[in-house]
Amino acid sequence: MSDCIFCKIANGEIPSNTIFENDDFRVILDLGPATKGHALVLPKKHYADLFEIPADTLAEASKVAKEVAATMKKKLGCDGLNLVQNNGSAAGQTVMHFHLHIIPRYVNDGQHILWKPTSPSPEELVEIKNTILG
Ligand code: AMP
Ligand code: ZN
Protein backbone atom coordinates (compact mmCIF):
# COMPACT_ATOMS: atom_id res chain seq x y z
CA MET A 1 0.00 0.00 0.00
CA SER A 2 2.09 2.90 -1.33
CA ASP A 3 -0.09 5.61 0.25
CA CYS A 4 -0.43 4.05 3.71
CA ILE A 5 1.38 6.02 6.42
CA PHE A 6 1.65 3.04 8.78
CA CYS A 7 3.22 0.92 5.99
CA LYS A 8 5.84 3.65 5.60
CA ILE A 9 6.43 3.94 9.35
CA ALA A 10 6.49 0.17 9.91
CA ASN A 11 9.04 -0.30 7.14
CA GLY A 12 11.25 2.57 8.26
CA GLU A 13 10.55 4.96 5.35
CA ILE A 14 9.18 7.52 7.81
CA PRO A 15 11.00 7.94 11.13
CA SER A 16 9.24 7.07 14.35
CA ASN A 17 9.99 6.58 18.02
CA THR A 18 10.49 2.83 17.80
CA ILE A 19 10.52 0.89 21.06
CA PHE A 20 10.60 -2.64 19.56
CA GLU A 21 11.30 -4.12 16.14
CA ASN A 22 11.62 -7.57 14.62
CA ASP A 23 11.29 -8.95 11.06
CA ASP A 24 7.50 -8.64 11.03
CA PHE A 25 6.56 -5.85 13.45
CA ARG A 26 7.53 -2.39 14.61
CA VAL A 27 6.20 -0.90 17.85
CA ILE A 28 6.12 2.91 17.92
CA LEU A 29 5.07 5.60 20.33
CA ASP A 30 1.69 7.11 19.40
CA LEU A 31 1.94 10.78 18.37
CA GLY A 32 -1.24 11.63 20.27
CA PRO A 33 -0.87 9.42 23.31
CA ALA A 34 -3.72 8.75 25.73
CA THR A 35 -1.12 8.28 28.45
CA LYS A 36 2.65 8.26 28.90
CA GLY A 37 4.02 5.34 26.86
CA HIS A 38 0.97 4.77 24.61
CA ALA A 39 2.35 2.63 21.80
CA LEU A 40 1.15 0.96 18.59
CA VAL A 41 2.07 -2.52 17.36
CA LEU A 42 2.32 -2.28 13.56
CA PRO A 43 2.71 -5.32 11.29
CA LYS A 44 5.18 -4.53 8.50
CA LYS A 45 2.78 -6.04 5.94
CA HIS A 46 -0.41 -4.16 5.19
CA TYR A 47 -3.66 -5.56 6.60
CA ALA A 48 -6.52 -3.12 6.97
CA ASP A 49 -7.99 -4.59 10.13
CA LEU A 50 -8.86 -7.66 12.20
CA PHE A 51 -10.87 -9.10 9.33
CA GLU A 52 -7.86 -9.07 7.00
CA ILE A 53 -4.96 -9.97 9.28
CA PRO A 54 -4.12 -13.71 9.26
CA ALA A 55 -4.70 -15.47 12.58
CA ASP A 56 -1.04 -16.43 12.99
CA THR A 57 0.08 -12.81 12.43
CA LEU A 58 -2.47 -11.66 15.01
CA ALA A 59 -1.08 -14.23 17.44
CA GLU A 60 2.43 -12.87 16.82
CA ALA A 61 1.17 -9.30 17.39
CA SER A 62 -0.24 -10.44 20.76
CA LYS A 63 3.12 -11.92 21.72
CA VAL A 64 4.86 -8.66 20.84
CA ALA A 65 2.28 -6.71 22.86
CA LYS A 66 2.81 -8.96 25.87
CA GLU A 67 6.55 -8.42 25.73
CA VAL A 68 6.22 -4.63 25.38
CA ALA A 69 3.60 -4.53 28.14
CA ALA A 70 6.01 -6.22 30.55
CA THR A 71 8.68 -3.67 29.66
CA MET A 72 6.25 -0.80 30.28
CA LYS A 73 5.34 -2.15 33.68
CA LYS A 74 9.01 -2.46 34.58
CA LYS A 75 10.34 0.77 33.05
CA LEU A 76 7.39 3.16 33.28
CA GLY A 77 5.86 1.74 36.45
CA CYS A 78 2.33 1.77 35.05
CA ASP A 79 -0.43 0.60 37.39
CA GLY A 80 -2.49 -1.10 34.67
CA LEU A 81 -2.67 -1.39 30.90
CA ASN A 82 -5.31 -1.47 28.17
CA LEU A 83 -4.95 -3.30 24.88
CA VAL A 84 -7.27 -1.60 22.37
CA GLN A 85 -7.80 -2.52 18.75
CA ASN A 86 -10.27 -0.60 16.58
CA ASN A 87 -11.82 -1.97 13.37
CA GLY A 88 -13.75 0.29 11.02
CA SER A 89 -14.62 3.93 11.41
CA ALA A 90 -17.75 2.97 13.39
CA ALA A 91 -15.37 1.55 16.00
CA GLY A 92 -13.07 4.57 15.96
CA GLN A 93 -10.41 3.32 13.53
CA THR A 94 -8.78 6.31 11.83
CA VAL A 95 -5.72 4.70 10.22
CA MET A 96 -6.73 1.77 8.04
CA HIS A 97 -3.63 -0.36 8.67
CA PHE A 98 -4.10 -2.91 11.46
CA HIS A 99 -2.60 -1.72 14.75
CA LEU A 100 -2.84 -2.76 18.35
CA HIS A 101 -2.82 0.02 20.94
CA ILE A 102 -0.83 -0.63 24.11
CA ILE A 103 -2.01 1.96 26.62
CA PRO A 104 -0.27 2.00 30.01
CA ARG A 105 -2.60 3.18 32.74
CA TYR A 106 -1.81 5.12 35.88
CA VAL A 107 -4.01 5.66 38.92
CA ASN A 108 -5.96 8.90 38.33
CA ASP A 109 -4.61 9.35 34.79
CA GLY A 110 -7.90 10.98 33.80
CA GLN A 111 -8.47 8.78 30.76
CA HIS A 112 -11.81 7.18 29.84
CA ILE A 113 -11.11 4.15 27.70
CA LEU A 114 -13.92 1.97 29.03
CA TRP A 115 -17.45 1.93 27.59
CA LYS A 116 -20.82 3.01 28.97
CA PRO A 117 -22.77 -0.16 29.89
CA THR A 118 -26.30 -0.63 28.52
CA SER A 119 -29.13 -2.73 30.02
CA PRO A 120 -30.57 -5.29 27.59
CA SER A 121 -33.33 -7.53 28.96
CA PRO A 122 -32.58 -11.25 29.45
CA GLU A 123 -34.81 -11.92 26.40
CA GLU A 124 -32.80 -9.52 24.26
CA LEU A 125 -29.56 -11.23 25.30
CA VAL A 126 -31.01 -14.63 24.33
CA GLU A 127 -32.13 -13.22 20.98
CA ILE A 128 -28.63 -11.86 20.32
CA LYS A 129 -27.10 -15.18 21.30
CA ASN A 130 -29.46 -17.02 18.95
CA THR A 131 -28.64 -14.62 16.11
CA ILE A 132 -24.92 -15.21 16.60
CA LEU A 133 -25.31 -18.98 16.88
CA GLY A 134 -28.02 -19.34 14.22
P1 AMP B 1 -7.07 4.36 15.55
O1 AMP B 1 -8.06 5.43 15.95
O2 AMP B 1 -7.25 3.08 16.29
O3 AMP B 1 -7.04 4.17 14.04
O4 AMP B 1 -5.67 4.91 16.03
C1 AMP B 1 -4.80 5.63 15.25
C2 AMP B 1 -3.73 6.13 16.17
O5 AMP B 1 -2.59 6.47 15.41
C3 AMP B 1 -4.10 7.38 16.97
O6 AMP B 1 -3.93 7.11 18.36
C4 AMP B 1 -3.14 8.45 16.47
O7 AMP B 1 -2.72 9.31 17.49
C5 AMP B 1 -1.99 7.61 15.95
N1 AMP B 1 -1.20 8.17 14.87
C6 AMP B 1 -1.68 8.69 13.71
N2 AMP B 1 -0.64 9.05 12.91
C7 AMP B 1 0.49 8.72 13.58
C8 AMP B 1 1.88 8.84 13.29
N3 AMP B 1 2.32 9.37 12.14
N4 AMP B 1 2.76 8.39 14.22
C9 AMP B 1 2.34 7.85 15.38
N5 AMP B 1 1.04 7.73 15.70
C10 AMP B 1 0.13 8.16 14.83
ZN1 ZN C 1 -0.40 -0.08 5.48
PDB file of C-alpha atoms and ligand atoms in Angstrom:
ATOM      1  CA  MET A   1       0.000   0.000   0.000  1.00  0.00           C
ATOM      2  CA  SER A   2       2.091   2.900  -1.332  1.00  0.00           C
ATOM      3  CA  ASP A   3      -0.087   5.611   0.246  1.00  0.00           C
ATOM      4  CA  CYS A   4      -0.434   4.053   3.706  1.00  0.00           C
ATOM      5  CA  ILE A   5       1.380   6.016   6.415  1.00  0.00           C
ATOM      6  CA  PHE A   6       1.649   3.039   8.783  1.00  0.00           C
ATOM      7  CA  CYS A   7       3.220   0.923   5.992  1.00  0.00           C
ATOM      8  CA  LYS A   8       5.835   3.648   5.604  1.00  0.00           C
ATOM      9  CA  ILE A   9       6.435   3.940   9.347  1.00  0.00           C
ATOM     10  CA  ALA A  10       6.487   0.170   9.914  1.00  0.00           C
ATOM     11  CA  ASN A  11       9.041  -0.301   7.136  1.00  0.00           C
ATOM     12  CA  GLY A  12      11.249   2.574   8.264  1.00  0.00           C
ATOM     13  CA  GLU A  13      10.554   4.963   5.348  1.00  0.00           C
ATOM     14  CA  ILE A  14       9.181   7.523   7.807  1.00  0.00           C
ATOM     15  CA  PRO A  15      11.005   7.944  11.135  1.00  0.00           C
ATOM     16  CA  SER A  16       9.239   7.067  14.350  1.00  0.00           C
ATOM     17  CA  ASN A  17       9.994   6.581  18.018  1.00  0.00           C
ATOM     18  CA  THR A  18      10.493   2.835  17.797  1.00  0.00           C
ATOM     19  CA  ILE A  19      10.518   0.890  21.063  1.00  0.00           C
ATOM     20  CA  PHE A  20      10.595  -2.642  19.557  1.00  0.00           C
ATOM     21  CA  GLU A  21      11.304  -4.125  16.137  1.00  0.00           C
ATOM     22  CA  ASN A  22      11.624  -7.573  14.619  1.00  0.00           C
ATOM     23  CA  ASP A  23      11.286  -8.948  11.061  1.00  0.00           C
ATOM     24  CA  ASP A  24       7.499  -8.644  11.033  1.00  0.00           C
ATOM     25  CA  PHE A  25       6.556  -5.845  13.451  1.00  0.00           C
ATOM     26  CA  ARG A  26       7.528  -2.389  14.609  1.00  0.00           C
ATOM     27  CA  VAL A  27       6.198  -0.897  17.850  1.00  0.00           C
ATOM     28  CA  ILE A  28       6.123   2.911  17.922  1.00  0.00           C
ATOM     29  CA  LEU A  29       5.072   5.598  20.335  1.00  0.00           C
ATOM     30  CA  ASP A  30       1.694   7.112  19.401  1.00  0.00           C
ATOM     31  CA  LEU A  31       1.943  10.777  18.367  1.00  0.00           C
ATOM     32  CA  GLY A  32      -1.238  11.628  20.268  1.00  0.00           C
ATOM     33  CA  PRO A  33      -0.873   9.425  23.311  1.00  0.00           C
ATOM     34  CA  ALA A  34      -3.720   8.751  25.726  1.00  0.00           C
ATOM     35  CA  THR A  35      -1.121   8.282  28.446  1.00  0.00           C
ATOM     36  CA  LYS A  36       2.647   8.255  28.900  1.00  0.00           C
ATOM     37  CA  GLY A  37       4.020   5.341  26.860  1.00  0.00           C
ATOM     38  CA  HIS A  38       0.971   4.771  24.607  1.00  0.00           C
ATOM     39  CA  ALA A  39       2.347   2.629  21.796  1.00  0.00           C
ATOM     40  CA  LEU A  40       1.154   0.964  18.592  1.00  0.00           C
ATOM     41  CA  VAL A  41       2.071  -2.520  17.357  1.00  0.00           C
ATOM     42  CA  LEU A  42       2.322  -2.283  13.557  1.00  0.00           C
ATOM     43  CA  PRO A  43       2.709  -5.316  11.286  1.00  0.00           C
ATOM     44  CA  LYS A  44       5.177  -4.529   8.498  1.00  0.00           C
ATOM     45  CA  LYS A  45       2.781  -6.041   5.942  1.00  0.00           C
ATOM     46  CA  HIS A  46      -0.415  -4.162   5.186  1.00  0.00           C
ATOM     47  CA  TYR A  47      -3.655  -5.556   6.599  1.00  0.00           C
ATOM     48  CA  ALA A  48      -6.522  -3.116   6.966  1.00  0.00           C
ATOM     49  CA  ASP A  49      -7.993  -4.593  10.125  1.00  0.00           C
ATOM     50  CA  LEU A  50      -8.858  -7.664  12.197  1.00  0.00           C
ATOM     51  CA  PHE A  51     -10.870  -9.103   9.332  1.00  0.00           C
ATOM     52  CA  GLU A  52      -7.856  -9.071   6.997  1.00  0.00           C
ATOM     53  CA  ILE A  53      -4.965  -9.970   9.281  1.00  0.00           C
ATOM     54  CA  PRO A  54      -4.120 -13.707   9.259  1.00  0.00           C
ATOM     55  CA  ALA A  55      -4.704 -15.472  12.576  1.00  0.00           C
ATOM     56  CA  ASP A  56      -1.038 -16.427  12.994  1.00  0.00           C
ATOM     57  CA  THR A  57       0.078 -12.809  12.428  1.00  0.00           C
ATOM     58  CA  LEU A  58      -2.473 -11.664  15.010  1.00  0.00           C
ATOM     59  CA  ALA A  59      -1.080 -14.225  17.441  1.00  0.00           C
ATOM     60  CA  GLU A  60       2.430 -12.870  16.824  1.00  0.00           C
ATOM     61  CA  ALA A  61       1.168  -9.299  17.389  1.00  0.00           C
ATOM     62  CA  SER A  62      -0.240 -10.436  20.757  1.00  0.00           C
ATOM     63  CA  LYS A  63       3.121 -11.918  21.725  1.00  0.00           C
ATOM     64  CA  VAL A  64       4.857  -8.660  20.839  1.00  0.00           C
ATOM     65  CA  ALA A  65       2.277  -6.713  22.859  1.00  0.00           C
ATOM     66  CA  LYS A  66       2.812  -8.956  25.871  1.00  0.00           C
ATOM     67  CA  GLU A  67       6.553  -8.415  25.730  1.00  0.00           C
ATOM     68  CA  VAL A  68       6.219  -4.635  25.378  1.00  0.00           C
ATOM     69  CA  ALA A  69       3.599  -4.527  28.141  1.00  0.00           C
ATOM     70  CA  ALA A  70       6.013  -6.225  30.549  1.00  0.00           C
ATOM     71  CA  THR A  71       8.676  -3.670  29.656  1.00  0.00           C
ATOM     72  CA  MET A  72       6.247  -0.802  30.282  1.00  0.00           C
ATOM     73  CA  LYS A  73       5.339  -2.154  33.683  1.00  0.00           C
ATOM     74  CA  LYS A  74       9.013  -2.456  34.575  1.00  0.00           C
ATOM     75  CA  LYS A  75      10.336   0.765  33.053  1.00  0.00           C
ATOM     76  CA  LEU A  76       7.386   3.165  33.278  1.00  0.00           C
ATOM     77  CA  GLY A  77       5.865   1.739  36.450  1.00  0.00           C
ATOM     78  CA  CYS A  78       2.333   1.767  35.050  1.00  0.00           C
ATOM     79  CA  ASP A  79      -0.428   0.596  37.390  1.00  0.00           C
ATOM     80  CA  GLY A  80      -2.492  -1.104  34.672  1.00  0.00           C
ATOM     81  CA  LEU A  81      -2.667  -1.387  30.897  1.00  0.00           C
ATOM     82  CA  ASN A  82      -5.309  -1.473  28.174  1.00  0.00           C
ATOM     83  CA  LEU A  83      -4.949  -3.301  24.879  1.00  0.00           C
ATOM     84  CA  VAL A  84      -7.265  -1.605  22.373  1.00  0.00           C
ATOM     85  CA  GLN A  85      -7.802  -2.521  18.749  1.00  0.00           C
ATOM     86  CA  ASN A  86     -10.271  -0.596  16.581  1.00  0.00           C
ATOM     87  CA  ASN A  87     -11.816  -1.968  13.371  1.00  0.00           C
ATOM     88  CA  GLY A  88     -13.753   0.289  11.024  1.00  0.00           C
ATOM     89  CA  SER A  89     -14.617   3.930  11.414  1.00  0.00           C
ATOM     90  CA  ALA A  90     -17.747   2.971  13.386  1.00  0.00           C
ATOM     91  CA  ALA A  91     -15.374   1.552  15.998  1.00  0.00           C
ATOM     92  CA  GLY A  92     -13.067   4.565  15.958  1.00  0.00           C
ATOM     93  CA  GLN A  93     -10.409   3.324  13.530  1.00  0.00           C
ATOM     94  CA  THR A  94      -8.785   6.313  11.831  1.00  0.00           C
ATOM     95  CA  VAL A  95      -5.723   4.699  10.216  1.00  0.00           C
ATOM     96  CA  MET A  96      -6.729   1.767   8.040  1.00  0.00           C
ATOM     97  CA  HIS A  97      -3.625  -0.356   8.670  1.00  0.00           C
ATOM     98  CA  PHE A  98      -4.098  -2.907  11.465  1.00  0.00           C
ATOM     99  CA  HIS A  99      -2.603  -1.719  14.746  1.00  0.00           C
ATOM    100  CA  LEU A 100      -2.843  -2.755  18.349  1.00  0.00           C
ATOM    101  CA  HIS A 101      -2.818   0.017  20.942  1.00  0.00           C
ATOM    102  CA  ILE A 102      -0.827  -0.626  24.108  1.00  0.00           C
ATOM    103  CA  ILE A 103      -2.008   1.959  26.625  1.00  0.00           C
ATOM    104  CA  PRO A 104      -0.270   2.001  30.008  1.00  0.00           C
ATOM    105  CA  ARG A 105      -2.600   3.179  32.741  1.00  0.00           C
ATOM    106  CA  TYR A 106      -1.806   5.116  35.881  1.00  0.00           C
ATOM    107  CA  VAL A 107      -4.012   5.663  38.920  1.00  0.00           C
ATOM    108  CA  ASN A 108      -5.959   8.896  38.333  1.00  0.00           C
ATOM    109  CA  ASP A 109      -4.605   9.346  34.793  1.00  0.00           C
ATOM    110  CA  GLY A 110      -7.900  10.980  33.797  1.00  0.00           C
ATOM    111  CA  GLN A 111      -8.472   8.779  30.762  1.00  0.00           C
ATOM    112  CA  HIS A 112     -11.814   7.179  29.839  1.00  0.00           C
ATOM    113  CA  ILE A 113     -11.105   4.150  27.701  1.00  0.00           C
ATOM    114  CA  LEU A 114     -13.916   1.969  29.028  1.00  0.00           C
ATOM    115  CA  TRP A 115     -17.445   1.932  27.595  1.00  0.00           C
ATOM    116  CA  LYS A 116     -20.824   3.013  28.970  1.00  0.00           C
ATOM    117  CA  PRO A 117     -22.768  -0.157  29.891  1.00  0.00           C
ATOM    118  CA  THR A 118     -26.296  -0.625  28.522  1.00  0.00           C
ATOM    119  CA  SER A 119     -29.129  -2.729  30.021  1.00  0.00           C
ATOM    120  CA  PRO A 120     -30.569  -5.286  27.592  1.00  0.00           C
ATOM    121  CA  SER A 121     -33.327  -7.532  28.957  1.00  0.00           C
ATOM    122  CA  PRO A 122     -32.579 -11.249  29.455  1.00  0.00           C
ATOM    123  CA  GLU A 123     -34.811 -11.924  26.399  1.00  0.00           C
ATOM    124  CA  GLU A 124     -32.798  -9.524  24.263  1.00  0.00           C
ATOM    125  CA  LEU A 125     -29.560 -11.233  25.298  1.00  0.00           C
ATOM    126  CA  VAL A 126     -31.006 -14.626  24.330  1.00  0.00           C
ATOM    127  CA  GLU A 127     -32.133 -13.217  20.982  1.00  0.00           C
ATOM    128  CA  ILE A 128     -28.631 -11.860  20.317  1.00  0.00           C
ATOM    129  CA  LYS A 129     -27.096 -15.184  21.300  1.00  0.00           C
ATOM    130  CA  ASN A 130     -29.457 -17.016  18.949  1.00  0.00           C
ATOM    131  CA  THR A 131     -28.644 -14.622  16.106  1.00  0.00           C
ATOM    132  CA  ILE A 132     -24.918 -15.215  16.604  1.00  0.00           C
ATOM    133  CA  LEU A 133     -25.311 -18.979  16.880  1.00  0.00           C
ATOM    134  CA  GLY A 134     -28.022 -19.345  14.224  1.00  0.00           C
TER     135      GLY A 134
HETATM  136  P1  AMP B   1      -7.071   4.363  15.555  1.00  0.00           P
HETATM  137  O1  AMP B   1      -8.058   5.431  15.950  1.00  0.00           O
HETATM  138  O2  AMP B   1      -7.255   3.084  16.293  1.00  0.00           O
HETATM  139  O3  AMP B   1      -7.039   4.168  14.044  1.00  0.00           O
HETATM  140  O4  AMP B   1      -5.670   4.914  16.030  1.00  0.00           O
HETATM  141  C1  AMP B   1      -4.800   5.633  15.248  1.00  0.00           C
HETATM  142  C2  AMP B   1      -3.729   6.135  16.173  1.00  0.00           C
HETATM  143  O5  AMP B   1      -2.594   6.472  15.407  1.00  0.00           O
HETATM  144  C3  AMP B   1      -4.097   7.384  16.972  1.00  0.00           C
HETATM  145  O6  AMP B   1      -3.929   7.108  18.356  1.00  0.00           O
HETATM  146  C4  AMP B   1      -3.139   8.451  16.467  1.00  0.00           C
HETATM  147  O7  AMP B   1      -2.716   9.310  17.493  1.00  0.00           O
HETATM  148  C5  AMP B   1      -1.992   7.607  15.950  1.00  0.00           C
HETATM  149  N1  AMP B   1      -1.204   8.168  14.871  1.00  0.00           N
HETATM  150  C6  AMP B   1      -1.682   8.694  13.713  1.00  0.00           C
HETATM  151  N2  AMP B   1      -0.642   9.047  12.910  1.00  0.00           N
HETATM  152  C7  AMP B   1       0.493   8.723  13.582  1.00  0.00           C
HETATM  153  C8  AMP B   1       1.878   8.836  13.292  1.00  0.00           C
HETATM  154  N3  AMP B   1       2.316   9.367  12.144  1.00  0.00           N
HETATM  155  N4  AMP B   1       2.762   8.390  14.216  1.00  0.00           N
HETATM  156  C9  AMP B   1       2.338   7.855  15.384  1.00  0.00           C
HETATM  157  N5  AMP B   1       1.037   7.725  15.702  1.00  0.00           N
HETATM  158  C10 AMP B   1       0.130   8.158  14.827  1.00  0.00           C
HETATM  159 ZN    ZN B   2      -0.401  -0.082   5.482  1.00  0.00          ZN
END
